[in-house]
mmCIF file of C-alpha atoms and ligand atoms in Angstrom:
data_model
loop_
_atom_site.group_PDB
_atom_site.id
_atom_site.type_symbol
_atom_site.label_atom_id
_atom_site.label_comp_id
_atom_site.label_asym_id
_atom_site.label_seq_id
_atom_site.Cartn_x
_atom_site.Cartn_y
_atom_site.Cartn_z
ATOM 1 C CA UNK A 1 22.238 0.028 -8.970
ATOM 2 C CA UNK A 2 22.501 2.449 -10.759
ATOM 3 C CA UNK A 3 25.045 4.980 -9.371
ATOM 4 C CA UNK A 4 22.010 7.854 -9.433
ATOM 5 C CA UNK A 5 19.170 5.163 -8.328
ATOM 6 C CA UNK A 6 21.339 4.564 -5.325
ATOM 7 C CA UNK A 7 22.392 7.919 -4.309
ATOM 8 C CA UNK A 8 18.634 8.806 -3.996
ATOM 9 C CA UNK A 9 17.432 5.692 -2.408
ATOM 10 C CA UNK A 10 20.241 6.831 0.010
ATOM 11 C CA UNK A 11 18.947 10.594 -0.069
ATOM 12 C CA UNK A 12 15.386 9.351 1.215
ATOM 13 C CA UNK A 13 16.576 6.648 3.794
ATOM 14 C CA UNK A 14 18.975 9.338 4.862
ATOM 15 C CA UNK A 15 15.886 11.472 5.813
ATOM 16 C CA UNK A 16 14.042 9.154 6.675
ATOM 17 C CA UNK A 17 15.977 7.927 9.177
ATOM 18 C CA UNK A 18 17.252 11.389 10.558
ATOM 19 C CA UNK A 19 14.482 11.951 13.899
ATOM 20 C CA UNK A 20 15.815 14.846 14.389
ATOM 21 C CA UNK A 21 14.544 16.432 11.522
ATOM 22 C CA UNK A 22 18.888 17.635 10.628
ATOM 23 C CA UNK A 23 16.954 19.047 7.084
ATOM 24 C CA UNK A 24 14.422 21.443 8.376
ATOM 25 C CA UNK A 25 16.971 22.911 10.497
ATOM 26 C CA UNK A 26 19.448 23.325 7.948
ATOM 27 C CA UNK A 27 16.481 25.155 6.240
ATOM 28 C CA UNK A 28 15.487 27.112 8.639
ATOM 29 C CA UNK A 29 19.351 27.914 8.906
ATOM 30 C CA UNK A 30 19.890 29.181 4.942
ATOM 31 C CA UNK A 31 17.660 31.804 6.165
ATOM 32 C CA UNK A 32 17.223 33.708 9.866
ATOM 33 C CA UNK A 33 13.273 34.588 9.423
ATOM 34 C CA UNK A 34 12.394 31.214 8.448
ATOM 35 C CA UNK A 35 9.531 28.736 10.580
ATOM 36 C CA UNK A 36 8.400 25.311 10.431
ATOM 37 C CA UNK A 37 5.301 24.376 11.438
ATOM 38 C CA UNK A 38 4.930 20.268 12.207
ATOM 39 C CA UNK A 39 1.858 18.424 10.740
ATOM 40 C CA UNK A 40 0.622 15.408 11.996
ATOM 41 C CA UNK A 41 -1.506 13.186 9.632
ATOM 42 C CA UNK A 42 -3.705 12.802 8.552
ATOM 43 C CA UNK A 43 -4.899 15.874 6.275
ATOM 44 C CA UNK A 44 -3.467 19.774 7.084
ATOM 45 C CA UNK A 45 -3.867 22.775 4.238
ATOM 46 C CA UNK A 46 -0.314 23.025 3.805
ATOM 47 C CA UNK A 47 -0.715 25.248 0.956
ATOM 48 C CA UNK A 48 -1.737 27.887 3.818
ATOM 49 C CA UNK A 49 0.925 27.372 5.306
ATOM 50 C CA UNK A 50 3.661 27.956 2.561
ATOM 51 C CA UNK A 51 2.017 30.299 1.506
ATOM 52 C CA UNK A 52 2.803 32.460 4.379
ATOM 53 C CA UNK A 53 6.943 31.234 3.829
ATOM 54 C CA UNK A 54 7.116 28.793 6.658
ATOM 55 C CA UNK A 55 8.082 24.749 6.072
ATOM 56 C CA UNK A 56 5.057 22.886 7.087
ATOM 57 C CA UNK A 57 7.016 19.337 8.427
ATOM 58 C CA UNK A 58 5.205 15.808 8.682
ATOM 59 C CA UNK A 59 5.088 14.396 12.452
ATOM 60 C CA UNK A 60 4.718 11.067 12.351
ATOM 61 C CA UNK A 61 5.736 9.242 15.143
ATOM 62 C CA UNK A 62 9.681 8.075 15.522
ATOM 63 C CA UNK A 63 8.698 4.954 13.728
ATOM 64 C CA UNK A 64 11.041 1.882 15.340
ATOM 65 C CA UNK A 65 14.215 4.032 15.852
ATOM 66 C CA UNK A 66 13.152 5.454 19.215
ATOM 67 C CA UNK A 67 13.249 4.057 22.551
ATOM 68 C CA UNK A 68 10.535 5.648 24.377
ATOM 69 C CA UNK A 69 11.647 6.460 27.787
ATOM 70 C CA UNK A 70 9.166 9.311 28.870
ATOM 71 C CA UNK A 71 6.141 9.072 26.414
ATOM 72 C CA UNK A 72 4.514 5.717 27.961
ATOM 73 C CA UNK A 73 3.888 7.230 31.227
ATOM 74 C CA UNK A 74 1.736 10.367 29.225
ATOM 75 C CA UNK A 75 -1.266 7.322 27.966
ATOM 76 C CA UNK A 76 -2.581 4.785 29.056
ATOM 77 C CA UNK A 77 -1.517 1.019 27.949
ATOM 78 C CA UNK A 78 -4.257 -0.305 25.200
ATOM 79 C CA UNK A 79 -3.950 3.356 22.933
ATOM 80 C CA UNK A 80 -1.973 2.821 19.544
ATOM 81 C CA UNK A 81 1.685 4.114 20.227
ATOM 82 C CA UNK A 82 2.106 7.305 17.977
ATOM 83 C CA UNK A 83 1.354 9.629 20.336
ATOM 84 C CA UNK A 84 3.816 8.283 22.912
ATOM 85 C CA UNK A 85 6.096 8.629 20.282
ATOM 86 C CA UNK A 86 5.617 11.262 19.455
ATOM 87 C CA UNK A 87 6.060 13.042 22.699
ATOM 88 C CA UNK A 88 8.964 11.594 23.380
ATOM 89 C CA UNK A 89 10.187 13.121 20.698
ATOM 90 C CA UNK A 90 9.111 16.362 21.718
ATOM 91 C CA UNK A 91 10.215 15.354 25.347
ATOM 92 C CA UNK A 92 13.966 14.760 24.030
ATOM 93 C CA UNK A 93 13.886 17.876 22.807
ATOM 94 C CA UNK A 94 14.260 16.508 19.085
ATOM 95 C CA UNK A 95 11.221 18.683 17.781
ATOM 96 C CA UNK A 96 12.372 22.216 19.193
ATOM 97 C CA UNK A 97 13.308 23.409 15.504
ATOM 98 C CA UNK A 98 9.560 23.912 14.721
ATOM 99 C CA UNK A 99 7.762 26.772 15.429
ATOM 100 C CA UNK A 100 4.340 25.507 16.021
ATOM 101 C CA UNK A 101 1.870 22.769 14.892
ATOM 102 C CA UNK A 102 -1.455 21.547 13.358
ATOM 103 C CA UNK A 103 -3.410 18.747 15.273
ATOM 104 C CA UNK A 104 -6.077 17.495 12.687
ATOM 105 C CA UNK A 105 -8.998 15.948 14.521
ATOM 106 C CA UNK A 106 -8.320 12.274 13.153
ATOM 107 C CA UNK A 107 -9.497 10.780 16.764
ATOM 108 C CA UNK A 108 -9.816 11.169 20.200
ATOM 109 C CA UNK A 109 -5.902 9.987 20.648
ATOM 110 C CA UNK A 110 -5.124 13.309 18.891
ATOM 111 C CA UNK A 111 -6.768 15.373 19.932
ATOM 112 C CA UNK A 112 -5.932 14.476 23.630
ATOM 113 C CA UNK A 113 -2.638 14.839 22.246
ATOM 114 C CA UNK A 114 -2.808 18.828 21.102
ATOM 115 C CA UNK A 115 -3.973 19.444 24.660
ATOM 116 C CA UNK A 116 -1.484 17.667 26.024
ATOM 117 C CA UNK A 117 1.484 19.767 23.821
ATOM 118 C CA UNK A 118 -0.558 22.901 24.911
ATOM 119 C CA UNK A 119 0.177 22.653 28.618
ATOM 120 C CA UNK A 120 3.666 20.745 27.672
ATOM 121 C CA UNK A 121 5.266 23.387 26.158
ATOM 122 C CA UNK A 122 2.892 26.835 26.546
ATOM 123 C CA UNK A 123 5.145 28.927 24.647
ATOM 124 C CA UNK A 124 4.373 27.369 21.214
ATOM 125 C CA UNK A 125 1.883 27.865 18.715
ATOM 126 C CA UNK A 126 -0.397 24.409 18.626
ATOM 127 C CA UNK A 127 -3.876 24.850 17.025
ATOM 128 C CA UNK A 128 -6.359 21.600 16.705
ATOM 129 C CA UNK A 129 -7.461 21.302 13.100
ATOM 130 C CA UNK A 130 -11.227 20.722 13.582
ATOM 131 C CA UNK A 131 -11.128 19.375 9.742
ATOM 132 C CA UNK A 132 -15.702 19.030 8.501
ATOM 133 C CA UNK A 133 -17.310 16.216 8.458
ATOM 134 C CA UNK A 134 -20.065 17.583 6.947
ATOM 135 C CA UNK A 135 -20.258 18.144 3.170
ATOM 136 C CA UNK A 136 -22.784 20.874 2.631
ATOM 137 C CA UNK A 137 -20.941 23.765 1.383
ATOM 138 C CA UNK A 138 -23.215 26.195 3.430
ATOM 139 C CA UNK A 139 -22.502 24.171 6.811
ATOM 140 C CA UNK A 140 -19.060 22.758 6.917
ATOM 141 C CA UNK A 141 -18.074 24.630 4.029
ATOM 142 C CA UNK A 142 -18.831 27.893 5.885
ATOM 143 C CA UNK A 143 -16.833 26.347 9.366
ATOM 144 C CA UNK A 144 -14.171 25.336 7.342
ATOM 145 C CA UNK A 145 -13.508 28.459 5.553
ATOM 146 C CA UNK A 146 -13.737 30.708 9.133
ATOM 147 C CA UNK A 147 -10.942 27.484 10.105
ATOM 148 C CA UNK A 148 -8.361 28.216 7.267
ATOM 149 C CA UNK A 149 -9.221 32.031 8.541
ATOM 150 C CA UNK A 150 -8.128 31.181 11.516
ATOM 151 C CA UNK A 151 -5.269 29.760 10.373
ATOM 152 C CA UNK A 152 -3.869 32.485 8.304
ATOM 153 C CA UNK A 153 -4.786 34.769 10.739
ATOM 154 C CA UNK A 154 -1.913 32.766 13.099
ATOM 155 C CA UNK A 155 0.716 32.085 10.778
ATOM 156 C CA UNK A 156 0.218 35.819 10.452
ATOM 157 C CA UNK A 157 1.084 37.452 13.190
ATOM 158 C CA UNK A 158 3.141 33.497 13.963
ATOM 159 C CA UNK A 159 5.661 34.935 11.245
ATOM 160 C CA UNK A 160 4.471 38.943 10.450
ATOM 161 C CA UNK A 161 3.974 37.677 7.177
ATOM 162 C CA UNK A 162 0.779 38.691 5.440
ATOM 163 C CA UNK A 163 -0.908 35.436 3.459
ATOM 164 C CA UNK A 164 -1.393 37.100 0.088
ATOM 165 C CA UNK A 165 -4.315 36.042 -2.014
ATOM 166 C CA UNK A 166 -1.462 35.788 -5.309
ATOM 167 C CA UNK A 167 0.994 34.118 -2.448
ATOM 168 C CA UNK A 168 -1.769 30.939 -2.253
ATOM 169 C CA UNK A 169 -3.104 30.140 -5.366
ATOM 170 C CA UNK A 170 0.873 30.103 -6.088
ATOM 171 C CA UNK A 171 1.422 27.818 -3.140
ATOM 172 C CA UNK A 172 -1.584 25.723 -4.987
ATOM 173 C CA UNK A 173 -0.402 24.986 -7.676
ATOM 174 C CA UNK A 174 3.032 23.987 -6.185
ATOM 175 C CA UNK A 175 0.982 21.503 -4.591
ATOM 176 C CA UNK A 176 -1.022 20.340 -7.041
ATOM 177 C CA UNK A 177 2.911 19.571 -9.363
ATOM 178 C CA UNK A 178 3.935 18.055 -5.822
ATOM 179 C CA UNK A 179 -0.263 15.706 -5.750
ATOM 180 C CA UNK A 180 0.425 15.543 -9.978
ATOM 181 C CA UNK A 181 3.978 13.825 -9.886
ATOM 182 C CA UNK A 182 3.025 11.386 -6.764
ATOM 183 C CA UNK A 183 -0.269 10.539 -8.787
ATOM 184 C CA UNK A 184 2.252 9.769 -12.093
ATOM 185 C CA UNK A 185 4.192 7.280 -9.039
ATOM 186 C CA UNK A 186 1.453 5.508 -8.102
ATOM 187 C CA UNK A 187 0.302 4.688 -11.401
ATOM 188 C CA UNK A 188 3.880 3.769 -12.683
ATOM 189 C CA UNK A 189 4.120 1.504 -10.200
ATOM 190 C CA UNK A 190 0.401 0.276 -10.015
ATOM 191 C CA UNK A 191 1.610 -0.949 -13.714
ATOM 192 C CA UNK A 192 4.378 -1.819 -12.551
ATOM 193 C CA UNK A 193 4.872 -3.390 -9.383
ATOM 194 C CA UNK A 194 8.217 -4.545 -10.076
ATOM 195 C CA UNK A 195 10.003 -1.234 -11.501
ATOM 196 C CA UNK A 196 7.931 0.476 -8.548
ATOM 197 C CA UNK A 197 8.827 -1.396 -5.048
ATOM 198 C CA UNK A 198 6.589 0.627 -1.775
ATOM 199 C CA UNK A 199 9.259 0.014 0.120
ATOM 200 C CA UNK A 200 10.915 2.915 -2.457
ATOM 201 C CA UNK A 201 8.385 4.622 -2.681
ATOM 202 C CA UNK A 202 6.909 4.316 0.454
ATOM 203 C CA UNK A 203 10.510 6.333 2.016
ATOM 204 C CA UNK A 204 10.880 9.297 -1.694
ATOM 205 C CA UNK A 205 6.975 9.743 0.127
ATOM 206 C CA UNK A 206 8.536 10.324 2.963
ATOM 207 C CA UNK A 207 11.061 12.835 1.959
ATOM 208 C CA UNK A 208 7.524 15.080 1.172
ATOM 209 C CA UNK A 209 7.782 15.364 5.051
ATOM 210 C CA UNK A 210 10.306 17.290 5.799
ATOM 211 C CA UNK A 211 11.255 18.584 2.927
ATOM 212 C CA UNK A 212 10.197 21.618 0.649
ATOM 213 C CA UNK A 213 7.238 20.239 -2.220
ATOM 214 C CA UNK A 214 9.534 22.096 -4.613
ATOM 215 C CA UNK A 215 12.331 19.447 -3.791
ATOM 216 C CA UNK A 216 10.392 16.245 -3.342
ATOM 217 C CA UNK A 217 8.414 16.567 -6.767
ATOM 218 C CA UNK A 218 11.473 17.260 -8.461
ATOM 219 C CA UNK A 219 13.009 14.294 -6.326
ATOM 220 C CA UNK A 220 9.616 12.625 -7.461
ATOM 221 C CA UNK A 221 11.012 12.768 -11.374
ATOM 222 C CA UNK A 222 14.057 11.455 -10.763
ATOM 223 C CA UNK A 223 13.037 8.648 -9.344
ATOM 224 C CA UNK A 224 10.120 8.174 -11.922
ATOM 225 C CA UNK A 225 13.346 7.892 -14.673
ATOM 226 C CA UNK A 226 15.494 6.395 -12.875
ATOM 227 C CA UNK A 227 13.681 3.368 -11.685
ATOM 228 C CA UNK A 228 13.243 1.975 -14.783
ATOM 229 C CA UNK A 229 16.265 1.594 -15.762
ATOM 230 C CA UNK A 230 17.233 -0.781 -13.220
ATOM 231 C CA UNK A 231 17.364 -3.909 -15.190
ATOM 232 C CA UNK A 232 17.386 -6.232 -13.132
ATOM 233 C CA UNK A 233 13.741 -4.975 -12.163
ATOM 234 C CA UNK A 234 11.924 -8.332 -14.061
ATOM 235 C CA UNK A 235 8.421 -9.257 -13.326
ATOM 236 C CA UNK A 236 7.995 -12.509 -11.188
ATOM 237 C CA UNK A 237 4.829 -14.687 -10.023
ATOM 238 C CA UNK A 238 3.538 -12.300 -6.692
ATOM 239 C CA UNK A 239 -0.504 -10.951 -6.081
ATOM 240 C CA UNK A 240 -1.622 -7.961 -6.617
ATOM 241 C CA UNK A 241 -2.706 -6.389 -2.710
ATOM 242 C CA UNK A 242 -4.130 -3.550 -2.086
ATOM 243 C CA UNK A 243 -2.713 -1.991 1.296
ATOM 244 C CA UNK A 244 -5.193 -0.465 3.824
ATOM 245 C CA UNK A 245 -5.735 0.546 7.633
ATOM 246 C CA UNK A 246 -1.855 3.392 7.495
ATOM 247 C CA UNK A 247 -2.878 6.444 7.241
ATOM 248 C CA UNK A 248 -1.845 7.405 9.958
ATOM 249 C CA UNK A 249 0.855 5.563 12.835
ATOM 250 C CA UNK A 250 3.085 4.568 9.744
ATOM 251 C CA UNK A 251 3.666 0.434 9.562
ATOM 252 C CA UNK A 252 7.961 0.260 10.005
ATOM 253 C CA UNK A 253 9.765 -0.378 7.121
ATOM 254 C CA UNK A 254 10.398 -4.593 7.514
ATOM 255 C CA UNK A 255 6.745 -4.615 7.182
ATOM 256 C CA UNK A 256 6.763 -3.412 4.037
ATOM 257 C CA UNK A 257 9.431 -5.495 2.627
ATOM 258 C CA UNK A 258 8.241 -8.537 4.363
ATOM 259 C CA UNK A 259 5.204 -7.763 2.116
ATOM 260 C CA UNK A 260 6.975 -8.043 -0.622
ATOM 261 C CA UNK A 261 9.901 -10.765 0.693
ATOM 262 C CA UNK A 262 6.824 -12.636 1.208
ATOM 263 C CA UNK A 263 5.148 -12.768 -2.606
ATOM 264 C CA UNK A 264 2.842 -9.566 -2.565
ATOM 265 C CA UNK A 265 3.005 -6.574 -5.190
ATOM 266 C CA UNK A 266 1.551 -4.240 -3.223
ATOM 267 C CA UNK A 267 -0.651 -1.774 -6.020
ATOM 268 C CA UNK A 268 -2.258 0.759 -4.305
ATOM 269 C CA UNK A 269 -2.388 1.718 -0.208
ATOM 270 C CA UNK A 270 -3.181 4.341 2.019
ATOM 271 C CA UNK A 271 0.682 6.092 2.870
ATOM 272 C CA UNK A 272 0.899 8.912 3.967
ATOM 273 C CA UNK A 273 -3.015 10.153 2.238
ATOM 274 C CA UNK A 274 -2.533 13.309 3.199
ATOM 275 C CA UNK A 275 0.527 13.335 -0.031
ATOM 276 C CA UNK A 276 -2.578 12.324 -2.046
ATOM 277 C CA UNK A 277 -5.766 13.939 -0.559
ATOM 278 C CA UNK A 278 -7.083 15.238 -3.795
ATOM 279 C CA UNK A 279 -7.614 13.291 -6.530
ATOM 280 C CA UNK A 280 -7.251 15.876 -8.615
ATOM 281 C CA UNK A 281 -6.136 19.678 -8.731
ATOM 282 C CA UNK A 282 -7.490 22.666 -6.656
ATOM 283 C CA UNK A 283 -7.928 25.799 -9.222
ATOM 284 C CA UNK A 284 -5.375 27.881 -9.099
ATOM 285 C CA UNK A 285 -7.497 31.232 -10.393
ATOM 286 C CA UNK A 286 -10.396 32.477 -7.891
ATOM 287 C CA UNK A 287 -11.080 32.763 -4.042
ATOM 288 C CA UNK A 288 -7.630 30.192 -3.236
ATOM 289 C CA UNK A 289 -9.548 29.644 0.468
ATOM 290 C CA UNK A 290 -13.339 28.706 -1.357
ATOM 291 C CA UNK A 291 -10.874 26.792 -3.850
ATOM 292 C CA UNK A 292 -9.214 24.575 -0.341
ATOM 293 C CA UNK A 293 -12.921 24.887 0.289
ATOM 294 C CA UNK A 294 -13.905 23.691 -2.022
ATOM 295 C CA UNK A 295 -11.912 20.856 -2.297
ATOM 296 C CA UNK A 296 -11.691 19.140 0.820
ATOM 297 C CA UNK A 297 -16.328 19.145 0.566
ATOM 298 C CA UNK A 298 -15.555 17.671 -2.925
ATOM 299 C CA UNK A 299 -12.379 15.896 -4.045
ATOM 300 C CA UNK A 300 -11.358 15.304 -0.428
ATOM 301 C CA UNK A 301 -9.971 11.042 0.646
ATOM 302 C CA UNK A 302 -12.547 8.616 1.857
ATOM 303 C CA UNK A 303 -10.857 7.016 4.978
ATOM 304 C CA UNK A 304 -12.256 6.207 7.971
ATOM 305 C CA UNK A 305 -11.882 9.161 10.375
ATOM 306 C CA UNK A 306 -14.221 11.166 7.620
ATOM 307 C CA UNK A 307 -17.670 10.704 8.035
ATOM 308 C CA UNK A 308 -19.679 8.369 5.032
ATOM 309 C CA UNK A 309 -23.741 8.017 4.931
ATOM 310 C CA UNK A 310 -24.560 4.417 5.763
ATOM 311 C CA UNK A 311 -23.931 2.620 2.837
ATOM 312 C CA UNK A 312 -22.236 3.818 0.719
ATOM 313 C CA UNK A 313 -18.544 3.211 3.172
ATOM 314 C CA UNK A 314 -16.185 0.942 1.313
ATOM 315 C CA UNK A 315 -17.385 1.930 -2.456
ATOM 316 C CA UNK A 316 -13.630 3.197 -2.765
ATOM 317 C CA UNK A 317 -12.187 0.518 -1.403
ATOM 318 C CA UNK A 318 -13.558 -2.450 -4.253
ATOM 319 C CA UNK A 319 -13.029 0.634 -6.830
ATOM 320 C CA UNK A 320 -9.347 0.891 -6.297
ATOM 321 C CA UNK A 321 -8.708 -3.240 -6.011
ATOM 322 C CA UNK A 322 -10.565 -3.197 -9.965
ATOM 323 C CA UNK A 323 -8.893 0.459 -11.172
ATOM 324 C CA UNK A 324 -5.975 -1.281 -10.249
ATOM 325 C CA UNK A 325 -6.414 -4.715 -10.562
ATOM 326 C CA UNK A 326 -5.656 -6.526 -7.325
ATOM 327 C CA UNK A 327 -6.282 -9.653 -6.517
ATOM 328 C CA UNK A 328 -7.039 -9.089 -2.940
ATOM 329 C CA UNK A 329 -6.940 -6.690 -0.126
ATOM 330 C CA UNK A 330 -4.588 -6.916 3.299
ATOM 331 C CA UNK A 331 -5.952 -4.911 6.158
ATOM 332 C CA UNK A 332 -3.308 -3.470 8.065
ATOM 333 C CA UNK A 333 -3.483 -1.355 10.963
ATOM 334 C CA UNK A 334 -1.637 -0.413 14.014
ATOM 335 C CA UNK A 335 -3.050 -2.270 17.208
ATOM 336 C CA UNK A 336 -5.660 0.014 18.873
ATOM 337 C CA UNK A 337 -6.127 2.371 15.703
ATOM 338 C CA UNK A 338 -10.439 3.162 16.857
ATOM 339 C CA UNK A 339 -10.558 4.512 13.015
ATOM 340 C CA UNK A 340 -9.678 2.192 11.619
ATOM 341 C CA UNK A 341 -10.939 -1.127 13.345
ATOM 342 C CA UNK A 342 -14.199 -0.290 13.366
ATOM 343 C CA UNK A 343 -14.163 0.352 9.870
ATOM 344 C CA UNK A 344 -12.521 -2.664 9.208
ATOM 345 C CA UNK A 345 -15.863 -4.614 9.195
ATOM 346 C CA UNK A 346 -17.906 -2.518 6.646
ATOM 347 C CA UNK A 347 -14.919 -2.122 4.750
ATOM 348 C CA UNK A 348 -14.496 -6.146 5.172
ATOM 349 C CA UNK A 349 -18.036 -6.465 3.675
ATOM 350 C CA UNK A 350 -18.302 -4.289 0.887
ATOM 351 C CA UNK A 351 -15.265 -6.814 -0.161
ATOM 352 C CA UNK A 352 -17.685 -10.018 0.576
ATOM 353 C CA UNK A 353 -20.511 -8.858 -1.625
ATOM 354 C CA UNK A 354 -17.645 -8.045 -4.857
ATOM 355 C CA UNK A 355 -16.612 -11.515 -3.941
ATOM 356 C CA UNK A 356 -12.342 -9.443 -2.893
ATOM 357 C CA UNK A 357 -10.288 -11.746 -0.995
ATOM 358 C CA UNK A 358 -8.951 -10.306 2.343
ATOM 359 C CA UNK A 359 -6.597 -10.996 5.664
ATOM 360 C CA UNK A 360 -5.563 -8.456 8.421
ATOM 361 C CA UNK A 361 -3.404 -8.280 10.792
ATOM 362 C CA UNK A 362 -1.983 -5.806 13.179
ATOM 363 C CA UNK A 363 1.383 -3.584 13.205
ATOM 364 C CA UNK A 364 2.826 -1.171 15.847
ATOM 365 C CA UNK A 365 4.642 1.296 14.397
ATOM 366 C CA UNK A 366 7.703 -0.401 16.148
ATOM 367 C CA UNK A 367 6.955 -3.873 15.230
ATOM 368 C CA UNK A 368 10.163 -5.870 15.033
ATOM 369 C CA UNK A 369 8.917 -9.807 14.447
ATOM 370 C CA UNK A 370 8.034 -9.939 11.014
ATOM 371 C CA UNK A 371 7.771 -14.187 10.908
ATOM 372 C CA UNK A 372 4.254 -14.825 11.187
ATOM 373 C CA UNK A 373 3.335 -12.220 9.520
ATOM 374 C CA UNK A 374 5.155 -13.199 6.403
ATOM 375 C CA UNK A 375 3.915 -16.459 6.630
ATOM 376 C CA UNK A 376 0.502 -15.243 6.983
ATOM 377 C CA UNK A 377 0.948 -12.715 3.782
ATOM 378 C CA UNK A 378 2.942 -15.494 1.818
ATOM 379 C CA UNK A 379 0.258 -18.365 2.676
ATOM 380 C CA UNK A 380 -2.471 -15.200 1.727
ATOM 381 C CA UNK A 381 -0.821 -14.556 -1.499
ATOM 382 C CA UNK A 382 -0.208 -18.311 -2.535
ATOM 383 C CA UNK A 383 -4.218 -18.502 -2.031
ATOM 384 C CA UNK A 384 -5.376 -16.300 -4.323
ATOM 385 C CA UNK A 385 -3.136 -16.712 -6.581
ATOM 386 C CA UNK A 386 -4.453 -20.270 -7.026
ATOM 387 C CA UNK A 387 -8.017 -19.069 -7.084
ATOM 388 C CA UNK A 388 -7.106 -16.968 -9.788
ATOM 389 C CA UNK A 389 -6.097 -19.433 -12.163
ATOM 390 C CA UNK A 390 -8.968 -22.190 -11.109
HETATM 391 S S1 SF4 B 401 -3.395 5.354 14.281
HETATM 392 FE FE1 SF4 B 401 -5.483 4.877 14.498
HETATM 393 S S2 SF4 B 401 -5.895 5.797 17.071
HETATM 394 FE FE2 SF4 B 401 -3.803 6.869 17.164
HETATM 395 S S3 SF4 B 401 -3.635 8.699 16.392
HETATM 396 FE FE3 SF4 B 401 -3.485 7.718 14.585
HETATM 397 S S4 SF4 B 401 -5.819 7.750 13.731
HETATM 398 FE FE4 SF4 B 401 -5.780 7.717 16.493
#
């Protein structure tokens, strides 16, 4: 591998593996009055945190690199894994560098986690972000604007910096640029997945959880320049699949590698969906809070935790299959993830109406055995190639 690409992949792997958030600590140490605000998946308006001069930090659980010792005591056994590993990270002081935490309303588990946080860490700033499920500007829009204003007030009190409109417009522009770079990355992978393997793209996106957005955008653009220079990355006879269900608790990296080794090119996915929440740019002029609200109402991603009227679920998935010329869909959801698993039958119905093959399995962020998944994904990949040739 080209030394520059090797170094870049090494850098993002180190950031991914660093459960102590060392890069966030270094960012704060560079200037004594800096603040870092953590957030859980899926979507929070990172632009507001950035405009307050603070660093938004995505907290996506402990993955397969954290032994759960105390976290299990806080939850029953039949829920997903991310809340217990997040509690474990906090109780082992790994999240002390964060000056606050935002918990967006994804599901009851995250709601309860925000309550636990308030009880466990009464001195730290905590906010439950009740993202709207009503998309009428007069109802959900007005509500979301009040939520965003309240977040601005909170961060201003915490950091002592007034969030001016021009600072927020600037932050919107910074994140527009970041989302543009990610869109280019996804388009490049869809065109030539053998050059941009998902196992690398995922690490690159994870770096966006801890790096300032300006640095993250630079890194993505550098990767887009370097990856095509790899001469040994050649097209292979593999299946093109869309991976869906991973918008919250993230799969272990080994699972993504396993899917690739089983003969699946992943050409679209919902990993780290919050970083790609908007399909287009948010306007950079005019009232920035209104622009954030309107973007959320009109441009936001469609996923299990977002309300959609009866009959419309699944349209985005069918569209993704067609746009990315995928041959099948793999439902890959965390065990006990109510939003993902309750939505799955509706998505399956939409795929079957359109004759799109699919398979499904579940994972936990600390799953360590991939033999069965490899067999299942390999068989699925072989069978859809046979069907498409028939
Ligand atoms: S993995 Fe699913 S159930 Fe668990 S916190 Fe996330 S959205 Fe909720």
